[in-house]
PDB file of N, CA and C in Angstrom:
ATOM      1  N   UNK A   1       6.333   7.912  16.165  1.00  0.00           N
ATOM      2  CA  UNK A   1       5.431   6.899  16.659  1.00  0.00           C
ATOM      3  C   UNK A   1       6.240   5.881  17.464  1.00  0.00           C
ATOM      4  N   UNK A   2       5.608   5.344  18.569  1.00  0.00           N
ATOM      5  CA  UNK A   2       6.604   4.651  19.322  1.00  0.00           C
ATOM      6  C   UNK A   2       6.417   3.256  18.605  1.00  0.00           C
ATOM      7  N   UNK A   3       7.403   2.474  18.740  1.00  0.00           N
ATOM      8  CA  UNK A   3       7.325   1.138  18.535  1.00  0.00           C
ATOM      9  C   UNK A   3       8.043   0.910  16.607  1.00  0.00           C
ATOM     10  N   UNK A   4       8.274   2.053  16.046  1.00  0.00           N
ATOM     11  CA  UNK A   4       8.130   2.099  14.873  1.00  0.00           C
ATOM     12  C   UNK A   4       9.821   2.937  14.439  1.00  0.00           C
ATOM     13  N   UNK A   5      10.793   1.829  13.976  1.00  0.00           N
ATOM     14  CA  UNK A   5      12.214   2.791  13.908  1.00  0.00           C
ATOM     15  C   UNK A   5      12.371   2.810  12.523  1.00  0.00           C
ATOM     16  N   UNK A   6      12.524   3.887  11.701  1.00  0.00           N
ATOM     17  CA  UNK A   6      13.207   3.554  10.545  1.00  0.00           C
ATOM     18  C   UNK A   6      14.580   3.233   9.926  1.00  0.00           C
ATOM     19  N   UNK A   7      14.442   2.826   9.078  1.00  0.00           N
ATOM     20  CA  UNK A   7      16.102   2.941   8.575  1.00  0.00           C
ATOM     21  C   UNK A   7      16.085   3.070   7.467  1.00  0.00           C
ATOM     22  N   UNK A   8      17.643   4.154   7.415  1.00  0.00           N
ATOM     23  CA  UNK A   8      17.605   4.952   6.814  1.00  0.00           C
ATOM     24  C   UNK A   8      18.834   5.017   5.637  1.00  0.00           C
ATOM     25  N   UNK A   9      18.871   5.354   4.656  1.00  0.00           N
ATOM     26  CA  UNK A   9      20.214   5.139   4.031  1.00  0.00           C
ATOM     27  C   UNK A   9      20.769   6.460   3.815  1.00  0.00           C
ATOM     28  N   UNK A  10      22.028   6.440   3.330  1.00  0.00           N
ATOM     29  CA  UNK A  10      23.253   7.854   3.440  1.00  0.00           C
ATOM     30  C   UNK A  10      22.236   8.632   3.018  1.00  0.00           C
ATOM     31  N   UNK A  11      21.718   8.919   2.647  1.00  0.00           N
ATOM     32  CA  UNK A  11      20.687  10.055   1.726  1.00  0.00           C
ATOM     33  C   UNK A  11      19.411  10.085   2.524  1.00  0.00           C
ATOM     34  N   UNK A  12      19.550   9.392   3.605  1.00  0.00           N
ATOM     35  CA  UNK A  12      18.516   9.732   4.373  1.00  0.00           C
ATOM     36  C   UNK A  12      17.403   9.499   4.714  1.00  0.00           C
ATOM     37  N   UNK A  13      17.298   8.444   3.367  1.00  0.00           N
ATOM     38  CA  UNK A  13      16.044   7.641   2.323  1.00  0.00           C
ATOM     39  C   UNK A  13      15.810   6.383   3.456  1.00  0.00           C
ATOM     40  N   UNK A  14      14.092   6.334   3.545  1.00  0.00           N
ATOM     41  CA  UNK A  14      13.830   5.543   4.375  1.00  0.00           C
ATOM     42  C   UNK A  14      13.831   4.249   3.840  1.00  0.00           C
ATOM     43  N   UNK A  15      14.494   2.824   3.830  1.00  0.00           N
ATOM     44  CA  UNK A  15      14.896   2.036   3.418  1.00  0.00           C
ATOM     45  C   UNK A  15      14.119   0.442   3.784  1.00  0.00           C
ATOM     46  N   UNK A  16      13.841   0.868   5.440  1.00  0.00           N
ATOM     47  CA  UNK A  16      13.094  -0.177   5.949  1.00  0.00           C
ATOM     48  C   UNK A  16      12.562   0.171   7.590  1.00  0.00           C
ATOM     49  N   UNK A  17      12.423  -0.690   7.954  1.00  0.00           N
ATOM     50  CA  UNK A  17      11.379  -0.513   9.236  1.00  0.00           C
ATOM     51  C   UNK A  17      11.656  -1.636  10.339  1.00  0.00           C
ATOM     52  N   UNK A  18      11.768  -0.852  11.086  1.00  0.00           N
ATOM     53  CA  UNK A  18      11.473  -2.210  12.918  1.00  0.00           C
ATOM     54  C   UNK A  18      10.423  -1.913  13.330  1.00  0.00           C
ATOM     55  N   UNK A  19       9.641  -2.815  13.448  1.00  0.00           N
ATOM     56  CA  UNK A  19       8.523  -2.484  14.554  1.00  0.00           C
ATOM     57  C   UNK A  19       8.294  -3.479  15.364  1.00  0.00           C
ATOM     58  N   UNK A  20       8.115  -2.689  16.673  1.00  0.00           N
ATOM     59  CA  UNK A  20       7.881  -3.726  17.920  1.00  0.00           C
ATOM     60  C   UNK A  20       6.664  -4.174  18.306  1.00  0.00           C
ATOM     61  N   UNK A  21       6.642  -5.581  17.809  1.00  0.00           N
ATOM     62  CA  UNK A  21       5.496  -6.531  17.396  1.00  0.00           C
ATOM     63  C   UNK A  21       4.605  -6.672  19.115  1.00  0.00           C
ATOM     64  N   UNK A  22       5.270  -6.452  19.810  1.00  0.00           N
ATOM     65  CA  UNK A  22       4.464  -6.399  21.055  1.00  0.00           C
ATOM     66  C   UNK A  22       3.350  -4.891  21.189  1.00  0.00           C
ATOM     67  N   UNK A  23       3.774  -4.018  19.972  1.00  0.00           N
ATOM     68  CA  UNK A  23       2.859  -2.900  20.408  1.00  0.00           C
ATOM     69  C   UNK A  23       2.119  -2.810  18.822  1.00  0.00           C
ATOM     70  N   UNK A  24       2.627  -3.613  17.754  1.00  0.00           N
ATOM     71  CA  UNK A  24       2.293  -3.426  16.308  1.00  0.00           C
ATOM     72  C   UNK A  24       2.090  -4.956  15.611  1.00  0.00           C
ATOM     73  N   UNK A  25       2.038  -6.045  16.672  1.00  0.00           N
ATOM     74  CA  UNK A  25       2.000  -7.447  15.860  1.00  0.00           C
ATOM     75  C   UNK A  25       0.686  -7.108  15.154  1.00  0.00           C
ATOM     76  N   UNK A  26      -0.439  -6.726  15.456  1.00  0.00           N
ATOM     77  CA  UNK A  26      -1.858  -6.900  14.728  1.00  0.00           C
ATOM     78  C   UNK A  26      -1.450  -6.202  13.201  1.00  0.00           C
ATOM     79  N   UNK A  27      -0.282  -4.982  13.626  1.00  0.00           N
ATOM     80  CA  UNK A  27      -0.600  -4.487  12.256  1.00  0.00           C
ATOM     81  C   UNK A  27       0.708  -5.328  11.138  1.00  0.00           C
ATOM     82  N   UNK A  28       1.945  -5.836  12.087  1.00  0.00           N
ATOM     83  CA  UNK A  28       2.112  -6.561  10.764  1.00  0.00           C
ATOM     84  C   UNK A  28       1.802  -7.390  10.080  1.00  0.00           C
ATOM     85  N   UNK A  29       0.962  -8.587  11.039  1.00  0.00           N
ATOM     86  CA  UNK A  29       0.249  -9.388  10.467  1.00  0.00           C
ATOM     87  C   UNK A  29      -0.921  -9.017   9.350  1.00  0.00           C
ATOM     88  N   UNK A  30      -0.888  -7.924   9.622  1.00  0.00           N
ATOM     89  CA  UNK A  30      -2.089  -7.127   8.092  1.00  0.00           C
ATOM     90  C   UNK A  30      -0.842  -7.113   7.018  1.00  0.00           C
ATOM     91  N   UNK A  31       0.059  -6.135   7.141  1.00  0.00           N
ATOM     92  CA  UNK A  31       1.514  -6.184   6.262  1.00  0.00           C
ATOM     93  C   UNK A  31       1.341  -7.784   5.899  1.00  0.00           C
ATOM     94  N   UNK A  32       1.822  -8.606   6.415  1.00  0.00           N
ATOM     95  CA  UNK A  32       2.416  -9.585   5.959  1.00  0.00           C
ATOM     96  C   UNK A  32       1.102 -10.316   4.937  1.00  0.00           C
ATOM     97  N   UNK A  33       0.125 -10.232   5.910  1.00  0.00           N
ATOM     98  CA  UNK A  33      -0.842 -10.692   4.776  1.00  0.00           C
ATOM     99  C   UNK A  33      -1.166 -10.594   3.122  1.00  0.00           C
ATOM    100  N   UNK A  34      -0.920  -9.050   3.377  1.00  0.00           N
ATOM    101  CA  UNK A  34      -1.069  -8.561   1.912  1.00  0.00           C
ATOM    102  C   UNK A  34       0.418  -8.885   0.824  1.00  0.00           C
ATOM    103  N   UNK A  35       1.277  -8.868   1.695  1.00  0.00           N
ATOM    104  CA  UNK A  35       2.328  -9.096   1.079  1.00  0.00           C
ATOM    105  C   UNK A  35       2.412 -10.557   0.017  1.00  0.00           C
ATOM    106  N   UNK A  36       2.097 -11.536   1.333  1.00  0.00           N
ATOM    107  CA  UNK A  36       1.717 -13.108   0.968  1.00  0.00           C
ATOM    108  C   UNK A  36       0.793 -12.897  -0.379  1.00  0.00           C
ATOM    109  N   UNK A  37       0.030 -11.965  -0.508  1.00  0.00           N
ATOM    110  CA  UNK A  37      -1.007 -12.578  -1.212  1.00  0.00           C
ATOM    111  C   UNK A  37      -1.103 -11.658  -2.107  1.00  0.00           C
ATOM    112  N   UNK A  38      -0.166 -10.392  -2.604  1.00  0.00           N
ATOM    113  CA  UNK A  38       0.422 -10.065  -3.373  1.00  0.00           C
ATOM    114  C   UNK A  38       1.811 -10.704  -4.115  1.00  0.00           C
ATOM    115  N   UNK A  39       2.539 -11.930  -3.286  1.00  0.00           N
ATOM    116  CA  UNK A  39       3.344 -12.735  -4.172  1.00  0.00           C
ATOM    117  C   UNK A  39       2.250 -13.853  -5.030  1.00  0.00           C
ATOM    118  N   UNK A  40       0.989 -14.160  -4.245  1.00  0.00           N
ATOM    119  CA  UNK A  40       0.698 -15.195  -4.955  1.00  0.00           C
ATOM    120  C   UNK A  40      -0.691 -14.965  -5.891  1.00  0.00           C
ATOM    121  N   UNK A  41      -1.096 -13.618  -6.418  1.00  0.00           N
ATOM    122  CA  UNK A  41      -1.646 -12.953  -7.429  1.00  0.00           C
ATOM    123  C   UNK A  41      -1.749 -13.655  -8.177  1.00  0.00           C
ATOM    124  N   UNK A  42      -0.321 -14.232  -8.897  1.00  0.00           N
ATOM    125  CA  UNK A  42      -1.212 -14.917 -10.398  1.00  0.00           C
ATOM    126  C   UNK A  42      -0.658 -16.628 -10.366  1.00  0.00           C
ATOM    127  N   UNK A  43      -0.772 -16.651  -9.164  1.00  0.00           N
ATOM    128  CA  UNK A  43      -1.147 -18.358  -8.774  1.00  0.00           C
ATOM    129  C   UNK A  43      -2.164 -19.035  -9.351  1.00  0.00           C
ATOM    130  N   UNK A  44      -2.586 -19.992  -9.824  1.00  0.00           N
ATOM    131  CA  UNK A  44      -3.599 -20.321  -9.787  1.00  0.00           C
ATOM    132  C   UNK A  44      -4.850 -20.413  -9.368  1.00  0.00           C
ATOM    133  N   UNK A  45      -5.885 -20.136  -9.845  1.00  0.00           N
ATOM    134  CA  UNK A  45      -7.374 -19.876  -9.048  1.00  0.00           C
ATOM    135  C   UNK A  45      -8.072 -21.500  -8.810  1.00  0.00           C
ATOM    136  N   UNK A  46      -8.591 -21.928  -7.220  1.00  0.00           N
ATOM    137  CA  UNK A  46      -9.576 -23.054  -7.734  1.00  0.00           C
ATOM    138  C   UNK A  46     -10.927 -22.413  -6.729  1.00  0.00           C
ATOM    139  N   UNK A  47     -11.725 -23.164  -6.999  1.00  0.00           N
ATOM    140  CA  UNK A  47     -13.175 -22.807  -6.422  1.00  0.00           C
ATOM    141  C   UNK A  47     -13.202 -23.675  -5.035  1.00  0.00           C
ATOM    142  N   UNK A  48     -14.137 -22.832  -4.746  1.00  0.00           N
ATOM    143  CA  UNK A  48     -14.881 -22.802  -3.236  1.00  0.00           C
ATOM    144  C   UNK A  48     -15.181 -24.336  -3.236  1.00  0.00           C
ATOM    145  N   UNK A  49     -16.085 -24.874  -4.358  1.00  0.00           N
ATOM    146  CA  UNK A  49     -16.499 -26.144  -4.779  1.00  0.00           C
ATOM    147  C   UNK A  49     -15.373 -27.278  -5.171  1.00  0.00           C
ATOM    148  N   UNK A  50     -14.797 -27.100  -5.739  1.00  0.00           N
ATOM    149  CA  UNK A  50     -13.151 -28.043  -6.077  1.00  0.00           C
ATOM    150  C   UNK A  50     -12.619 -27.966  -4.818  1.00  0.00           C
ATOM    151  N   UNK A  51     -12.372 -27.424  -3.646  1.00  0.00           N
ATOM    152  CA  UNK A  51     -11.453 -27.454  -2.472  1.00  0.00           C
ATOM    153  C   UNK A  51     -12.549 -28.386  -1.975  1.00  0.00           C
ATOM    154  N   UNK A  52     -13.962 -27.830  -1.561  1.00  0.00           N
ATOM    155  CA  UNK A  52     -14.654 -28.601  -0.520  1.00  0.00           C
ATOM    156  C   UNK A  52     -14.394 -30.025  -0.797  1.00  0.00           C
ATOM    157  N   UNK A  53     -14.402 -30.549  -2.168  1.00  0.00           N
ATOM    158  CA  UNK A  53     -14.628 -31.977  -2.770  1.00  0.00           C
ATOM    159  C   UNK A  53     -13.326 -32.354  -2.772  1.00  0.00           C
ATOM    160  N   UNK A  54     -12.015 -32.006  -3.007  1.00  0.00           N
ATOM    161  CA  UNK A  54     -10.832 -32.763  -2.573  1.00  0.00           C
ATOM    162  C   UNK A  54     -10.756 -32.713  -1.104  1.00  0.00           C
ATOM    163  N   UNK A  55     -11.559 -31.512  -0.413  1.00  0.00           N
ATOM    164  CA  UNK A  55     -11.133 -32.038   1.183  1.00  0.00           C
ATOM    165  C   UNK A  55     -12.241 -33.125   1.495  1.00  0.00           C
ATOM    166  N   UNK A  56     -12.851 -33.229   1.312  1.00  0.00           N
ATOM    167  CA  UNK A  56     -14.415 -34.413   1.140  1.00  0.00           C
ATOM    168  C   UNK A  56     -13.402 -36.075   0.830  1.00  0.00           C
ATOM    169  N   UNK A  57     -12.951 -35.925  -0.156  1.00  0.00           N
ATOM    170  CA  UNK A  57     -11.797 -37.425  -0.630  1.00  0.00           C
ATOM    171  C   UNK A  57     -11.181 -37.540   0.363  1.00  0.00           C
ATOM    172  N   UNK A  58     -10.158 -36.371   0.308  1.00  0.00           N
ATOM    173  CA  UNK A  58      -9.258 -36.817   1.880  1.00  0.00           C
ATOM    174  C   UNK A  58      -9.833 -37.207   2.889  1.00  0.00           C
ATOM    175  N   UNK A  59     -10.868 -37.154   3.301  1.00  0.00           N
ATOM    176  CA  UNK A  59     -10.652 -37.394   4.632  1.00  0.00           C
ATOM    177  C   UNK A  59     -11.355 -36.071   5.718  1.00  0.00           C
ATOM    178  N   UNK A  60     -10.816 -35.189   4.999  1.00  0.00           N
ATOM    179  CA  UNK A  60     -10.621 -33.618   5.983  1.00  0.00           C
ATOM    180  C   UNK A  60     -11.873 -33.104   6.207  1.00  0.00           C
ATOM    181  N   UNK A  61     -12.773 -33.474   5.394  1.00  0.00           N
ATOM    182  CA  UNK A  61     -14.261 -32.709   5.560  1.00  0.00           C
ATOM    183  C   UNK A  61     -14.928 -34.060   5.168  1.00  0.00           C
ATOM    184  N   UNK A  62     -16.024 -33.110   5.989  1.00  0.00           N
ATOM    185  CA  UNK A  62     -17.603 -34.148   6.040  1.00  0.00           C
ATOM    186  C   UNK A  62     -18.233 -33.258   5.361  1.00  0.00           C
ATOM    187  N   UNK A  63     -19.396 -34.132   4.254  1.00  0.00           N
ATOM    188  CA  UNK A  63     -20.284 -33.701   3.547  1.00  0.00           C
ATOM    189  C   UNK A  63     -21.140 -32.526   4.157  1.00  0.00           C
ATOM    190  N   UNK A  64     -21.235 -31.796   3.383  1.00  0.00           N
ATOM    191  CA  UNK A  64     -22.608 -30.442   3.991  1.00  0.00           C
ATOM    192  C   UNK A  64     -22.005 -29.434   5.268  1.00  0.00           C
ATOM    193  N   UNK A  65     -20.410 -29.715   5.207  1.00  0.00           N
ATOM    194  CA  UNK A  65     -19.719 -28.735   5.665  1.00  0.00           C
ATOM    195  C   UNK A  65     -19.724 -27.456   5.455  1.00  0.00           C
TER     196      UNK A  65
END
């Protein structure tokens, strides 16, 4: 596949990856996404409702946003 080099270790073993973000940025940005949000799994959960209302205090949002 063009755009896509592996690397490889003594054994041949595929180890890691280049890809040329000018022909594959959409897809690492999917990679990276999942990655992000597979480190932060057992982060803490808050609601849809608790965010709107601290951004409501701040400043950041207007009511009935």
């Amino acid at each position: 596949m063009q755009g896509v080099h592996f690397i490889v270790n003594e054994k041949g073993e595929r180890t890691g990856v280049v890809l040329d973000l000018k022909k594959h940025g959409d897809l690492w940005e999917d990679v990276f996404d999942r990655l992000v949000a597979r480190q932060r799994k057992h982060e803490p959960r808050e609601t849809l409702h608790s965010v709107k209302e601290r951004l409501q205090r701040q400043g950041k949002l207007r009511a009935h946003e």
